[in-house]
Short mmCIF file of N, CA and C in Angstrom, two decimals:
data_model
loop_
_atom_site.label_atom_id
_atom_site.label_comp_id
_atom_site.label_asym_id
_atom_site.label_seq_id
_atom_site.Cartn_x
_atom_site.Cartn_y
_atom_site.Cartn_z
N UNK A 17 81.60 93.27 135.18
CA UNK A 17 82.85 93.98 134.99
C UNK A 17 82.80 94.65 133.63
N UNK A 18 83.06 95.94 133.65
CA UNK A 18 83.04 96.73 132.43
C UNK A 18 84.40 97.38 132.22
N UNK A 19 84.65 97.85 131.01
CA UNK A 19 85.91 98.54 130.77
C UNK A 19 85.74 99.81 129.95
N UNK A 20 84.61 100.01 129.31
CA UNK A 20 84.48 101.15 128.39
C UNK A 20 83.12 101.82 128.55
N UNK A 21 83.10 103.12 128.83
CA UNK A 21 81.82 103.80 128.95
C UNK A 21 81.06 103.88 127.63
N UNK A 22 81.78 103.85 126.52
CA UNK A 22 81.14 103.93 125.22
C UNK A 22 80.55 102.59 124.80
N UNK A 23 81.22 101.50 125.17
CA UNK A 23 80.75 100.15 124.82
C UNK A 23 79.68 99.65 125.78
N UNK A 24 79.81 99.95 127.07
CA UNK A 24 78.97 99.32 128.08
C UNK A 24 78.23 100.30 128.98
N UNK A 25 78.49 101.58 128.82
CA UNK A 25 77.92 102.55 129.74
C UNK A 25 76.41 102.64 129.72
N UNK A 26 75.81 102.54 128.55
CA UNK A 26 74.36 102.70 128.45
C UNK A 26 73.62 101.64 129.26
N UNK A 27 74.18 100.43 129.31
CA UNK A 27 73.53 99.34 130.04
C UNK A 27 73.53 99.57 131.55
N UNK A 28 74.43 100.39 132.05
CA UNK A 28 74.50 100.62 133.51
C UNK A 28 74.14 102.06 133.88
N UNK A 29 73.57 102.80 132.95
CA UNK A 29 73.19 104.19 133.24
C UNK A 29 72.25 104.22 134.44
N UNK A 30 72.40 105.25 135.24
CA UNK A 30 71.58 105.48 136.43
C UNK A 30 71.74 104.41 137.53
N UNK A 31 72.75 103.56 137.42
CA UNK A 31 73.04 102.58 138.46
C UNK A 31 74.25 103.05 139.26
N UNK A 32 74.53 102.35 140.37
CA UNK A 32 75.70 102.68 141.18
C UNK A 32 76.90 101.99 140.55
N UNK A 33 77.81 102.79 140.01
CA UNK A 33 78.96 102.29 139.26
C UNK A 33 80.22 102.48 140.09
N UNK A 34 80.97 101.39 140.26
CA UNK A 34 82.26 101.44 140.97
C UNK A 34 83.37 101.45 139.94
N UNK A 35 84.35 102.33 140.14
CA UNK A 35 85.52 102.40 139.26
C UNK A 35 86.74 102.00 140.08
N UNK A 36 87.41 100.91 139.68
CA UNK A 36 88.65 100.50 140.35
C UNK A 36 89.81 101.22 139.68
N UNK A 37 90.48 102.07 140.44
CA UNK A 37 91.50 102.96 139.88
C UNK A 37 92.86 102.29 139.86
N UNK A 38 93.58 102.48 138.74
CA UNK A 38 94.98 102.06 138.69
C UNK A 38 95.89 103.22 138.34
N UNK A 39 95.37 104.24 137.64
CA UNK A 39 96.19 105.39 137.24
C UNK A 39 95.29 106.50 136.71
N UNK A 40 95.91 107.52 136.10
CA UNK A 40 95.15 108.68 135.62
C UNK A 40 94.15 108.33 134.52
N UNK A 41 94.44 107.30 133.72
CA UNK A 41 93.51 106.89 132.68
C UNK A 41 92.19 106.47 133.31
N UNK A 42 92.27 105.75 134.40
CA UNK A 42 91.07 105.28 135.07
C UNK A 42 90.30 106.43 135.69
N UNK A 43 91.00 107.43 136.19
CA UNK A 43 90.32 108.61 136.74
C UNK A 43 89.51 109.27 135.63
N UNK A 44 90.07 109.33 134.43
CA UNK A 44 89.34 109.88 133.29
C UNK A 44 88.08 109.04 133.03
N UNK A 45 88.18 107.72 133.14
CA UNK A 45 87.02 106.86 132.96
C UNK A 45 85.93 107.18 133.97
N UNK A 46 86.32 107.42 135.22
CA UNK A 46 85.33 107.76 136.24
C UNK A 46 84.55 109.01 135.83
N UNK A 47 85.26 109.97 135.27
CA UNK A 47 84.59 111.20 134.83
C UNK A 47 83.64 110.93 133.66
N UNK A 48 84.01 110.01 132.78
CA UNK A 48 83.13 109.65 131.67
C UNK A 48 81.89 108.91 132.17
N UNK A 49 82.06 107.97 133.08
CA UNK A 49 80.91 107.23 133.60
C UNK A 49 79.99 108.14 134.41
N UNK A 50 80.52 109.23 134.97
CA UNK A 50 79.69 110.18 135.73
C UNK A 50 78.68 110.87 134.83
N UNK A 51 78.89 110.83 133.53
CA UNK A 51 77.91 111.39 132.60
C UNK A 51 76.70 110.47 132.45
N UNK A 52 76.84 109.23 132.89
CA UNK A 52 75.78 108.24 132.74
C UNK A 52 75.05 107.94 134.04
N UNK A 53 75.64 108.31 135.16
CA UNK A 53 75.03 108.03 136.46
C UNK A 53 75.48 109.07 137.47
N UNK A 54 74.59 109.43 138.38
CA UNK A 54 74.99 110.36 139.45
C UNK A 54 75.48 109.59 140.67
N UNK A 55 75.64 108.26 140.53
CA UNK A 55 76.16 107.42 141.61
C UNK A 55 77.40 106.67 141.13
N UNK A 56 78.52 107.39 141.13
CA UNK A 56 79.80 106.80 140.74
C UNK A 56 80.74 106.88 141.93
N UNK A 57 81.33 105.74 142.29
CA UNK A 57 82.28 105.69 143.40
C UNK A 57 83.61 105.20 142.85
N UNK A 58 84.65 105.92 143.17
CA UNK A 58 86.00 105.59 142.71
C UNK A 58 86.74 104.92 143.87
N UNK A 59 87.25 103.73 143.64
CA UNK A 59 88.03 103.00 144.64
C UNK A 59 89.49 103.12 144.27
N UNK A 60 90.26 103.83 145.10
CA UNK A 60 91.68 104.07 144.78
C UNK A 60 92.53 102.82 144.89
N UNK A 61 92.10 101.85 145.70
CA UNK A 61 92.83 100.59 145.86
C UNK A 61 94.28 100.90 146.22
N UNK A 62 95.23 100.66 145.33
CA UNK A 62 96.64 100.94 145.60
C UNK A 62 97.18 102.08 144.73
N UNK A 63 96.31 102.77 144.04
CA UNK A 63 96.72 103.86 143.15
C UNK A 63 97.11 105.09 143.97
N UNK A 64 97.95 105.95 143.41
CA UNK A 64 98.28 107.20 144.11
C UNK A 64 97.06 108.11 144.17
N UNK A 65 97.11 109.06 145.10
CA UNK A 65 96.02 110.03 145.20
C UNK A 65 95.93 110.86 143.93
N UNK A 66 94.72 111.27 143.57
CA UNK A 66 94.57 112.18 142.43
C UNK A 66 95.28 113.51 142.71
N UNK A 67 95.57 114.23 141.63
CA UNK A 67 96.16 115.56 141.78
C UNK A 67 95.11 116.51 142.36
N UNK A 68 95.54 117.69 142.78
CA UNK A 68 94.61 118.68 143.32
C UNK A 68 93.54 119.02 142.28
N UNK A 69 93.95 119.19 141.04
CA UNK A 69 92.99 119.51 139.97
C UNK A 69 91.98 118.37 139.79
N UNK A 70 92.48 117.12 139.83
CA UNK A 70 91.57 115.98 139.69
C UNK A 70 90.61 115.89 140.86
N UNK A 71 91.08 116.16 142.10
CA UNK A 71 90.19 116.17 143.26
C UNK A 71 89.05 117.16 143.02
N UNK A 72 89.38 118.34 142.49
CA UNK A 72 88.36 119.36 142.22
C UNK A 72 87.37 118.88 141.18
N UNK A 73 87.87 118.23 140.12
CA UNK A 73 86.99 117.73 139.07
C UNK A 73 86.07 116.63 139.61
N UNK A 74 86.64 115.73 140.39
CA UNK A 74 85.84 114.65 140.97
C UNK A 74 84.75 115.20 141.89
N UNK A 75 85.11 116.18 142.70
CA UNK A 75 84.14 116.80 143.61
C UNK A 75 83.04 117.50 142.82
N UNK A 76 83.41 118.18 141.76
CA UNK A 76 82.42 118.89 140.93
C UNK A 76 81.43 117.92 140.29
N UNK A 77 81.89 116.71 140.00
CA UNK A 77 81.02 115.70 139.38
C UNK A 77 80.29 114.85 140.41
N UNK A 78 80.59 115.07 141.70
CA UNK A 78 79.93 114.31 142.76
C UNK A 78 80.41 112.87 142.86
N UNK A 79 81.63 112.60 142.41
CA UNK A 79 82.19 111.26 142.46
C UNK A 79 82.79 111.02 143.85
N UNK A 80 82.27 110.01 144.54
CA UNK A 80 82.79 109.64 145.86
C UNK A 80 84.12 108.90 145.65
N UNK A 81 85.07 109.14 146.54
CA UNK A 81 86.38 108.48 146.46
C UNK A 81 86.59 107.66 147.74
N UNK A 82 86.93 106.39 147.57
CA UNK A 82 87.16 105.48 148.69
C UNK A 82 88.62 105.05 148.66
N UNK A 83 89.31 105.19 149.79
CA UNK A 83 90.73 104.88 149.86
C UNK A 83 91.06 103.44 150.28
N UNK A 84 90.44 102.84 151.29
CA UNK A 84 90.97 101.54 151.69
C UNK A 84 91.08 100.58 150.51
N UNK A 85 92.05 99.70 150.61
CA UNK A 85 92.33 98.71 149.57
C UNK A 85 91.10 97.83 149.33
N UNK A 86 90.85 97.51 148.07
CA UNK A 86 89.77 96.59 147.72
C UNK A 86 90.24 95.17 148.02
N UNK A 87 89.42 94.45 148.76
CA UNK A 87 89.76 93.07 149.12
C UNK A 87 89.13 92.06 148.16
N UNK A 88 87.84 92.28 147.85
CA UNK A 88 87.16 91.34 146.95
C UNK A 88 85.83 91.91 146.51
N UNK A 89 85.28 91.31 145.48
CA UNK A 89 83.94 91.66 145.03
C UNK A 89 82.95 90.77 145.75
N UNK A 90 81.84 91.34 146.18
CA UNK A 90 80.75 90.56 146.76
C UNK A 90 79.82 90.18 145.61
N UNK A 91 79.66 88.88 145.40
CA UNK A 91 78.92 88.39 144.24
C UNK A 91 77.70 87.59 144.67
N UNK A 92 76.69 87.61 143.82
CA UNK A 92 75.54 86.71 143.94
C UNK A 92 75.51 85.95 142.62
N UNK A 93 76.17 84.80 142.59
CA UNK A 93 76.37 84.10 141.32
C UNK A 93 77.25 84.96 140.44
N UNK A 94 76.81 85.25 139.21
CA UNK A 94 77.62 86.07 138.32
C UNK A 94 77.37 87.58 138.46
N UNK A 95 76.53 87.98 139.41
CA UNK A 95 76.12 89.37 139.54
C UNK A 95 76.87 90.05 140.68
N UNK A 96 77.49 91.19 140.40
CA UNK A 96 78.19 91.97 141.42
C UNK A 96 77.16 92.61 142.34
N UNK A 97 77.37 92.45 143.64
CA UNK A 97 76.49 93.06 144.64
C UNK A 97 77.18 94.19 145.39
N UNK A 98 78.52 94.11 145.51
CA UNK A 98 79.23 95.12 146.25
C UNK A 98 80.73 94.90 146.20
N UNK A 99 81.45 95.80 146.86
CA UNK A 99 82.90 95.71 146.95
C UNK A 99 83.28 95.73 148.42
N UNK A 100 84.01 94.71 148.83
CA UNK A 100 84.50 94.64 150.20
C UNK A 100 85.87 95.31 150.25
N UNK A 101 86.03 96.24 151.20
CA UNK A 101 87.29 96.96 151.32
C UNK A 101 88.01 96.57 152.60
N UNK A 102 89.27 96.97 152.72
CA UNK A 102 90.17 96.51 153.78
C UNK A 102 89.67 96.81 155.19
N UNK A 103 88.86 97.84 155.37
CA UNK A 103 88.39 98.14 156.72
C UNK A 103 87.18 97.30 157.13
N UNK A 104 86.80 96.32 156.28
CA UNK A 104 85.73 95.40 156.61
C UNK A 104 84.37 95.78 156.06
N UNK A 105 84.23 96.98 155.57
CA UNK A 105 82.94 97.40 155.00
C UNK A 105 82.73 96.77 153.62
N UNK A 106 81.47 96.56 153.27
CA UNK A 106 81.10 96.18 151.92
C UNK A 106 80.17 97.26 151.39
N UNK A 107 80.59 97.91 150.32
CA UNK A 107 79.80 98.98 149.72
C UNK A 107 79.03 98.42 148.54
N UNK A 108 77.72 98.61 148.55
CA UNK A 108 76.86 98.07 147.50
C UNK A 108 77.08 98.84 146.20
N UNK A 109 77.23 98.11 145.11
CA UNK A 109 77.35 98.67 143.76
C UNK A 109 76.62 97.75 142.79
N UNK A 110 76.31 98.28 141.61
CA UNK A 110 75.64 97.48 140.59
C UNK A 110 76.57 97.05 139.45
N UNK A 111 77.67 97.77 139.28
CA UNK A 111 78.60 97.47 138.19
C UNK A 111 80.00 97.89 138.62
N UNK A 112 81.00 97.20 138.09
CA UNK A 112 82.39 97.50 138.41
C UNK A 112 83.14 97.74 137.10
N UNK A 113 83.92 98.83 137.09
CA UNK A 113 84.70 99.20 135.90
C UNK A 113 86.18 99.03 136.21
N UNK A 114 86.89 98.41 135.30
CA UNK A 114 88.35 98.30 135.39
C UNK A 114 88.92 98.83 134.08
N UNK A 115 90.17 99.26 134.11
CA UNK A 115 90.83 99.74 132.90
C UNK A 115 91.83 98.69 132.45
N UNK A 116 91.59 98.12 131.28
CA UNK A 116 92.56 97.12 130.80
C UNK A 116 93.84 97.80 130.34
N UNK A 117 94.90 97.04 130.34
CA UNK A 117 96.16 97.50 129.76
C UNK A 117 96.37 96.64 128.52
N UNK A 118 96.39 97.27 127.36
CA UNK A 118 96.48 96.56 126.10
C UNK A 118 97.92 96.25 125.73
N UNK A 119 98.11 95.07 125.18
CA UNK A 119 99.43 94.65 124.71
C UNK A 119 99.29 94.29 123.23
N UNK A 120 99.70 95.20 122.38
CA UNK A 120 99.58 95.01 120.94
C UNK A 120 100.63 94.04 120.43
N UNK A 121 100.26 93.31 119.42
CA UNK A 121 101.22 92.43 118.74
C UNK A 121 101.91 93.29 117.69
N UNK A 122 103.11 93.73 117.98
CA UNK A 122 103.81 94.69 117.11
C UNK A 122 104.96 94.08 116.33
N UNK A 123 105.09 92.76 116.35
CA UNK A 123 106.24 92.13 115.70
C UNK A 123 106.36 92.52 114.23
N UNK A 124 105.27 92.39 113.47
CA UNK A 124 105.31 92.71 112.05
C UNK A 124 105.61 94.18 111.83
N UNK A 125 104.96 95.04 112.60
CA UNK A 125 105.21 96.48 112.51
C UNK A 125 106.68 96.80 112.74
N UNK A 126 107.26 96.16 113.75
CA UNK A 126 108.67 96.40 114.05
C UNK A 126 109.59 95.82 112.98
N UNK A 127 109.21 94.66 112.39
CA UNK A 127 109.99 94.09 111.29
C UNK A 127 110.01 95.02 110.08
N UNK A 128 108.94 95.78 109.92
CA UNK A 128 108.84 96.72 108.80
C UNK A 128 109.49 98.07 109.11
N UNK A 129 110.13 98.17 110.27
CA UNK A 129 110.86 99.38 110.62
C UNK A 129 110.17 100.28 111.63
N UNK A 130 108.97 99.94 112.05
CA UNK A 130 108.25 100.75 113.03
C UNK A 130 108.81 100.53 114.43
N UNK A 131 108.55 101.48 115.29
CA UNK A 131 108.99 101.38 116.68
C UNK A 131 107.76 101.52 117.57
N UNK A 132 107.47 100.47 118.32
CA UNK A 132 106.33 100.51 119.24
C UNK A 132 106.66 101.37 120.43
N UNK A 133 105.66 102.10 120.91
CA UNK A 133 105.84 102.97 122.08
C UNK A 133 104.84 102.59 123.14
N UNK A 134 105.25 102.70 124.38
CA UNK A 134 104.34 102.47 125.50
C UNK A 134 103.52 103.73 125.73
N UNK A 135 102.25 103.53 126.06
CA UNK A 135 101.35 104.63 126.38
C UNK A 135 100.64 104.28 127.69
N UNK A 136 99.87 105.20 128.26
CA UNK A 136 99.11 104.85 129.47
C UNK A 136 98.13 103.69 129.25
N UNK A 137 97.77 103.43 127.99
CA UNK A 137 96.83 102.36 127.69
C UNK A 137 97.52 101.03 127.43
N UNK A 138 98.84 101.03 127.31
CA UNK A 138 99.60 99.81 127.04
C UNK A 138 100.60 100.05 125.93
N UNK A 139 101.00 98.97 125.28
CA UNK A 139 101.98 99.06 124.20
C UNK A 139 101.39 98.51 122.93
#
């Protein structure tokens, strides 16, 4: 399981990378990982469909998009072998990317008069 193309992308370059989508931030990640591998598959899971512009960008990068809900990861010990989706298929992958949602500890900042704001990456 990976979360950052800059931190972990080099280790999975040229492998089949699965991106589990939750929102537009994750779609951006898929585009970044596509710079490291020509085998990137985006699993929409329960996320909304990409915009028309995003569909065009994904197609231009050759990113496959899978709609059925992700049911589970197929594992061999600690190693990801594939992703099982709701229609019963298991698609083989070498790495899985998720986008974390960060929760900053802002108590001190707020005590000093700052105001924390929510962003697509968290608060």
